[in-house]
C-alpha positions as CSV (number, residue, x, y, z in Angstrom):
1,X,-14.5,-5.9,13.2
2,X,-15.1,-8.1,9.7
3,X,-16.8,-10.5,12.0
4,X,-19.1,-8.3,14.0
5,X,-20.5,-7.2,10.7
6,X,-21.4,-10.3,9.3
7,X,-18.7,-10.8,7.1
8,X,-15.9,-14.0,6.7
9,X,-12.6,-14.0,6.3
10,X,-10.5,-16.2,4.6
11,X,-7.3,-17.6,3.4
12,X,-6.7,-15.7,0.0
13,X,-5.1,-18.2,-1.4
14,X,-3.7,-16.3,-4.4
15,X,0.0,-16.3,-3.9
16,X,1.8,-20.3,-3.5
17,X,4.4,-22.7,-5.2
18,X,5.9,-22.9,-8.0
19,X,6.2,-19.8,-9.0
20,X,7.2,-18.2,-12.4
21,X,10.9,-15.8,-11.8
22,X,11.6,-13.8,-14.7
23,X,14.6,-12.3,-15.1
24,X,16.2,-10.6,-17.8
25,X,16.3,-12.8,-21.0
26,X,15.3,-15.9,-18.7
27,X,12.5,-17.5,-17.0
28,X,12.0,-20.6,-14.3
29,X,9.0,-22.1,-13.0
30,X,10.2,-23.2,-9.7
31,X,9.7,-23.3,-5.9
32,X,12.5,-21.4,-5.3
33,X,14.5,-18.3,-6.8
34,X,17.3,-19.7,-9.4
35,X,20.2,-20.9,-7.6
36,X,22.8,-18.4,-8.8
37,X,20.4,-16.1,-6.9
38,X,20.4,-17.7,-3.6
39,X,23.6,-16.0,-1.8
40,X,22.8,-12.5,-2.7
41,X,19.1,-12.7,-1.5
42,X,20.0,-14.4,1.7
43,X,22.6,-11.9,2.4
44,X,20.4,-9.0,1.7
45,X,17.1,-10.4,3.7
46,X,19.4,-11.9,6.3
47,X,20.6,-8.1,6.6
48,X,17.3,-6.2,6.4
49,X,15.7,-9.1,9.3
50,X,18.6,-7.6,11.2
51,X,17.8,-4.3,10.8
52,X,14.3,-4.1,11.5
53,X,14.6,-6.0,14.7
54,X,15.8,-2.2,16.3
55,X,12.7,-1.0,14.9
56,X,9.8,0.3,16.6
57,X,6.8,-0.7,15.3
58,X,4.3,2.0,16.5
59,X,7.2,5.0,16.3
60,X,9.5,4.1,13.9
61,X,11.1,7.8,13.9
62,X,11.8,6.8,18.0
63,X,14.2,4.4,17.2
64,X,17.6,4.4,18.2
65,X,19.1,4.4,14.6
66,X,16.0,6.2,12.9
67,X,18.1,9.3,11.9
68,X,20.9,6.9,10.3
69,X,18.7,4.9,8.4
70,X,16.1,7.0,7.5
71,X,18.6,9.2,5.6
72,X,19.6,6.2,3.4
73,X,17.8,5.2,0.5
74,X,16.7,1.7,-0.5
75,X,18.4,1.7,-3.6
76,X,21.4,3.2,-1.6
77,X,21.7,0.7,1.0
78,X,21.1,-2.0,-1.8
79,X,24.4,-1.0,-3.6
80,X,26.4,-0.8,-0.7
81,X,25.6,-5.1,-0.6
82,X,27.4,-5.7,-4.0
83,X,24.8,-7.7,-5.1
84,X,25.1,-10.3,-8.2
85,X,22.7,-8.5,-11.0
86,X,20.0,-11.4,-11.2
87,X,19.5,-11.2,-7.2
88,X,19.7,-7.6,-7.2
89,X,17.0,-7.4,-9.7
90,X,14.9,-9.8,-8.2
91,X,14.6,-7.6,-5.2
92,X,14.0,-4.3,-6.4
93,X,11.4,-6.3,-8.0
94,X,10.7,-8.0,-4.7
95,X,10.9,-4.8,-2.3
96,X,9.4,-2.7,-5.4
97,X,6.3,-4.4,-5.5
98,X,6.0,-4.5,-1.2
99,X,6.5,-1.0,-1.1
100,X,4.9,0.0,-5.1
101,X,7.9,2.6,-5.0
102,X,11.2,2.8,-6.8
103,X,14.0,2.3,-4.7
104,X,16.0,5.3,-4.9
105,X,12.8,7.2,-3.7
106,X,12.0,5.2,-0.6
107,X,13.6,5.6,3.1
108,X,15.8,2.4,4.0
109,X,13.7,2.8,7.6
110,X,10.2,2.9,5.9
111,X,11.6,-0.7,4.4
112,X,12.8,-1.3,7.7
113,X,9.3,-0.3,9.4
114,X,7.1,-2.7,6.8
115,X,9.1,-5.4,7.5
116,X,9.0,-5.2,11.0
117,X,5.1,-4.6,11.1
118,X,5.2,-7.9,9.1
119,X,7.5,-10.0,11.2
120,X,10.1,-9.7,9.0
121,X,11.3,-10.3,5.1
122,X,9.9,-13.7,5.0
123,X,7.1,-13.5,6.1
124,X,6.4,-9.8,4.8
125,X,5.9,-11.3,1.5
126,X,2.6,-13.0,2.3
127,X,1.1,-10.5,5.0
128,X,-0.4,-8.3,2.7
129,X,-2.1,-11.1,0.5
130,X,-2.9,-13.4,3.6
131,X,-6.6,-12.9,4.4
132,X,-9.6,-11.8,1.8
133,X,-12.9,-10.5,3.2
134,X,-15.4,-13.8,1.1
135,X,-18.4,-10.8,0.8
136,X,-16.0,-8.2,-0.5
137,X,-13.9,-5.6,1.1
138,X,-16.5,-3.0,0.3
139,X,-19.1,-4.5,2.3
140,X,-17.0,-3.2,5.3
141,X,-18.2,0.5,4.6
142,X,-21.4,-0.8,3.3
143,X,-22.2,-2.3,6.7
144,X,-20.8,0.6,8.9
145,X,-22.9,3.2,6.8
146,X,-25.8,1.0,7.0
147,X,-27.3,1.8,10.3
148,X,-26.5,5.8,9.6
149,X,-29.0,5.9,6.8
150,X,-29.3,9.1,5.1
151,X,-26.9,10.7,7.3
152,X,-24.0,8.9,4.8
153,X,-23.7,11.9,1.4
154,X,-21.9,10.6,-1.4
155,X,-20.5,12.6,-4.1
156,X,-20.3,15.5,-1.5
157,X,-16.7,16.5,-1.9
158,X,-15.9,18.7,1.0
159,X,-14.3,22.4,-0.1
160,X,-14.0,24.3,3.0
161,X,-13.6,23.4,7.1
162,X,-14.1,26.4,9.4
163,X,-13.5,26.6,12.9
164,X,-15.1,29.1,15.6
165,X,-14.4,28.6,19.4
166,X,-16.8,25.9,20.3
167,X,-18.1,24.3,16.7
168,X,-17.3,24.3,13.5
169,X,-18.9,24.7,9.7
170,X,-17.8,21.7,7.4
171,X,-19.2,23.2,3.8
172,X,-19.6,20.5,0.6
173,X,-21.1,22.8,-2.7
174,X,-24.7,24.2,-1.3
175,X,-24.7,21.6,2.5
176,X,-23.1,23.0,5.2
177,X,-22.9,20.7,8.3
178,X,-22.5,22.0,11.7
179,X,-20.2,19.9,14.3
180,X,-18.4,20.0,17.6
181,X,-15.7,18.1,16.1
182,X,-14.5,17.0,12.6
183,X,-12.3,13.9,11.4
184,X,-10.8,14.7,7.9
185,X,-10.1,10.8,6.4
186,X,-8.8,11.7,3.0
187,X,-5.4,10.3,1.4
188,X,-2.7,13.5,2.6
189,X,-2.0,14.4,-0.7
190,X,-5.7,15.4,-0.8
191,X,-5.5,18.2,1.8
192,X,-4.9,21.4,-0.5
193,X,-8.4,20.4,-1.5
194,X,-9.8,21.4,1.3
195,X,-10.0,25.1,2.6
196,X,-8.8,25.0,5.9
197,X,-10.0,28.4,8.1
198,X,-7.8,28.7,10.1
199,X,-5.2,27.8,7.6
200,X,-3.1,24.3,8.4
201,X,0.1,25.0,10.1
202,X,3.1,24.7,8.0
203,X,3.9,21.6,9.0
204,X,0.9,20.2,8.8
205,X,0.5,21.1,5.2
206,X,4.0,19.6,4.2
207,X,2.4,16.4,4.7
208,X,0.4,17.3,1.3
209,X,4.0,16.8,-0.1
210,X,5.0,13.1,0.9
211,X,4.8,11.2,-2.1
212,X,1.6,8.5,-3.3
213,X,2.5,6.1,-5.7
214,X,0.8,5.9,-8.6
215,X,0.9,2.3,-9.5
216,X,-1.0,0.0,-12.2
217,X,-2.8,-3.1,-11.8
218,X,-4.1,-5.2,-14.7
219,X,-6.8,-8.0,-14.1
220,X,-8.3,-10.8,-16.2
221,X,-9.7,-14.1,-16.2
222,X,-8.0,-17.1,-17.7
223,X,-9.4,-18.6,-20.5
224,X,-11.9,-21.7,-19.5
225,X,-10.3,-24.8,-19.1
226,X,-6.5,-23.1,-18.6
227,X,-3.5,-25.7,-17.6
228,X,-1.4,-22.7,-15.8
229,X,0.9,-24.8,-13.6
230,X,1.9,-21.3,-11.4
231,X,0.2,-19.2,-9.2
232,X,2.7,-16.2,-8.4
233,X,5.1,-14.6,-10.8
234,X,8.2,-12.3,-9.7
235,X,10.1,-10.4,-11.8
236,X,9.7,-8.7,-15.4
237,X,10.2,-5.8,-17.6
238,X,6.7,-4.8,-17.4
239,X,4.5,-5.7,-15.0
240,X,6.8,-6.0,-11.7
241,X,4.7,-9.2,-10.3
242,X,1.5,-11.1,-10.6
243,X,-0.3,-13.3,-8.8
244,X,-3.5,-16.1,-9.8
245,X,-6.6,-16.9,-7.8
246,X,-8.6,-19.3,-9.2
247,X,-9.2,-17.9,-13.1
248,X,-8.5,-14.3,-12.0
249,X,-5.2,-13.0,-12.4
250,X,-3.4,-10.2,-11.6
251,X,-0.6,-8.1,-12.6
252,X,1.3,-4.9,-10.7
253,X,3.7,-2.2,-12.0
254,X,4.8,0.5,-9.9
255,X,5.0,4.3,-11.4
256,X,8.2,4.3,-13.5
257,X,7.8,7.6,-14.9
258,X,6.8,5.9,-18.7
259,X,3.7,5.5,-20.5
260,X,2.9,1.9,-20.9
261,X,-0.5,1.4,-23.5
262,X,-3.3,-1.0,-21.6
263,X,-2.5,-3.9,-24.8
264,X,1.4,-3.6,-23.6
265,X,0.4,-4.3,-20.1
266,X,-2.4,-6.9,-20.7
267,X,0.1,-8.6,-23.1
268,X,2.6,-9.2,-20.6
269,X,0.2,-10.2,-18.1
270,X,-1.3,-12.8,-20.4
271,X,2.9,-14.1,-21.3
272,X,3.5,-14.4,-16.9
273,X,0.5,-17.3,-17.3
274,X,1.5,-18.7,-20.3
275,X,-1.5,-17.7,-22.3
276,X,-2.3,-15.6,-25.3
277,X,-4.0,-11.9,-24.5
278,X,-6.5,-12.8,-26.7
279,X,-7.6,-15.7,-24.5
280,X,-8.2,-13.8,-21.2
281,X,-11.2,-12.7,-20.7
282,X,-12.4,-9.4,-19.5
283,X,-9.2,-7.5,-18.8
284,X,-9.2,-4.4,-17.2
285,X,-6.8,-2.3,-16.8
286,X,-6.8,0.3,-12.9
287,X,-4.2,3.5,-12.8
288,X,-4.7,5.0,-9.8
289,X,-3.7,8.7,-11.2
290,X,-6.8,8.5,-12.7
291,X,-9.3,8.0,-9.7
292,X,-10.5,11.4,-8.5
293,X,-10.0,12.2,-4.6
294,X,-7.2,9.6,-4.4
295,X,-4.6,9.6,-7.5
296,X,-2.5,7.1,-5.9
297,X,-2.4,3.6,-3.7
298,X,0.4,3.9,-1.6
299,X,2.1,6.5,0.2
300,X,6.0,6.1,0.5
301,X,8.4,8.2,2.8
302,X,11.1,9.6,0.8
303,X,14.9,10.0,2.7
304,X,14.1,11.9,5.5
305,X,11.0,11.8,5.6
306,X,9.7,9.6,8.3
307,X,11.8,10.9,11.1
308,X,10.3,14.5,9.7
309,X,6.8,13.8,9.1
310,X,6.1,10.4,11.1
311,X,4.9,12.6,14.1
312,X,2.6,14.7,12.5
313,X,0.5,12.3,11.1
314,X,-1.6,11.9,14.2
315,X,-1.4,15.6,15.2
316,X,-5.1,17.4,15.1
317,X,-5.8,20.6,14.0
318,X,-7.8,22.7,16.7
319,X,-11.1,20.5,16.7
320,X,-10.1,18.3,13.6
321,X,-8.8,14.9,14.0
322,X,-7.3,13.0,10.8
323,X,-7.5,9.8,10.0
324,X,-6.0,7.9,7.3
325,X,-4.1,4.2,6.4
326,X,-1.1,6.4,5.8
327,X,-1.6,7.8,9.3
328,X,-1.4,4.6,11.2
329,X,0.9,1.9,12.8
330,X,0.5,-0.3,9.7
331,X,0.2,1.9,6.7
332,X,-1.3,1.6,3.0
333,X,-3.1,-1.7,4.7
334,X,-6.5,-2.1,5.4
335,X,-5.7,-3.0,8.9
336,X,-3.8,0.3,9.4
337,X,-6.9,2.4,8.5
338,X,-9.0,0.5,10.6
339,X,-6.7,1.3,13.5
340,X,-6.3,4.9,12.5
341,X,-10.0,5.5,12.8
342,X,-10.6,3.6,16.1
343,X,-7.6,6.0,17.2
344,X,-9.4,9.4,15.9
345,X,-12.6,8.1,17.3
346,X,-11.7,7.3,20.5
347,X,-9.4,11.4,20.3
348,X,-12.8,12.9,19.3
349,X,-15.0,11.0,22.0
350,X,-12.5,12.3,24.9
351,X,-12.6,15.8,23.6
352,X,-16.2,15.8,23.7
353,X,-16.3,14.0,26.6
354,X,-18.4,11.1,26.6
């Protein structure tokens, strides 16, 4: 689809060798983890490539073990392995910064689900970070609303859907919009935003409830001229990870519940590179609680949750599809809302049947 409009993909480039692991009162720049490490994280990825070979990819709630696994917890399953301290902290930091969760939050099968989506633990550490649109990822929705002209309204926050037999009224402050059929693409914590008439079912509206993680990211330029021998840093007691294309870096931390000030944050981001805070340039600090309509990045299944809401995420509402990256095969990705949206397109085309 990036193609057909124009755009380029490329290698991103931003994750590689050696990379900085930071542990607890220690750091190594190195290709791999420390040694003392090693055993513990082959026996825990060894285990989880396993695992999510039973998965199903599309239906992960269909699998034969979903109940089992689903009712587990990552943190759970994680102290059932005995793990040394330095390689169980490198993979809650690891797994934490995959899924932007803490552990003892997130279903062992939504783990289990990512990883196989990915092709498993290996290589799940690079798919999200493999390809970067060269234009800008926003030019995606700048070239699809192109040819719709003034038909696109921003700032129009939808308040109220209602249905009648045949049509229904989609209201936005003083525009109303008549339509045979509506697709609601908003994050599913969203939905109590809306007025639904009729109301959602109740199961439907205990989607509202799954939990969006309201993760952190810090980004800054290195200082001209930098000697920063690493591109990808693991580990710390602030920022969970980082990562360096070019002169930008980047830093992540998962909601942990505590207030971290923006000089704490750029601080440590500046120490993962070797560099003092005063030297990057521009830093900018992104919560997602604080953006308006979304107030999170990544939605995370909780114990129990998939095999209880995994089905419903593609169930419509009389004439209203939904649409979402949370609601697909591959979700909080880019590629998973693309595939959600073909899906509700091609739902709404059928009913209207063309």
């Amino acid at each position: 689809m990036v193609r057909e409009l124009g755009l380029d993909v490329e290698p991103a480039r931003q994750l590689g060798y050696p990379v900085m692991w930071r542990l607890p009162g220690r750091q190594a720049r190195r290709r791999l983890p420390p040694p003392a490490t090693w055993l513990g994280l082959v026996r825990a990825f060894s285990s989880l490539a396993w695992l999510s070979r039973g998965i199903d990819a599309d239906a992960p709630w269909s699998s034969s073990r979903a109940a089992e696994l689903d009712g587990r917890s990552v943190a759970g399953w994680l102290d059932e392995r005995h793990l040394d301290a330095g390689s169980r902290y490198l993979l809650e930091r690891l797994v934490g910064s995959l899924a932007r969760e803490n552990l003892g939050s997130m279903s062992l099968l939504h783990l289990l689900w990512l990883l196989r989506i990915a092709g498993g633990p290996w290589r799940s550490l690079t798919a999200t970070f493999q390809w970067r649109i060269s234009q800008g990822a926003q030019q995606v929705a700048v070239r699809m609303g192109a040819p719709l002209g003034d038909a696109v309204r921003f700032n129009t926050p939808v308040s109220r859907i209602t249905q009648h037999a045949n049509d229904a009224d989609v209201r936005a402050g003083s525009l109303t919009v008549h339509a045979k059929r509506v697709v609601v693409a908003i994050p599913v914590t969203q939905l109590p935003r809306i007025e639904f008439d009729p109301p959602l079912p109740p199961d439907l509206v205990r989607l509202a409830e799954l939990h969006i993680d309201a993760g952190t990211k810090v980004i800054a330029l290195l200082p001209r001229g930098h000697s920063v021998r690493h591109n990808t840093v693991v580990g710390g007691d602030v920022l969970w990870g980082a990562w360096r294309r070019g002169d930008r870096v980047t830093g992540f931390l998962p909601a942990t519940g505590t207030a971290i000030d923006d000089d704490v944050l750029v601080a440590d981001l500046a120490q993962a590179f070797g560099v003092q805070p005063q030297q990057l340039r521009c830093p900018t600090v992104l919560r997602w609680a604080e953006q308006d309509h979304i107030e999170g990045c990544d939605a995370v299944f909780a114990p129990g949750e998939v095999c209880a809401c995994g089905p419903l995420l593609t169930k419509r509402h009389g004439l209203i599809e939904f649409a979402g990256a949370e609601r697909s095969s591959w979700p909080d990705n880019m590629e998973g809302a693309v595939r959600s949206g073909e899906r509700a397109a091609v739902q709404t085309l059928s009913a209207l049947g063309d």
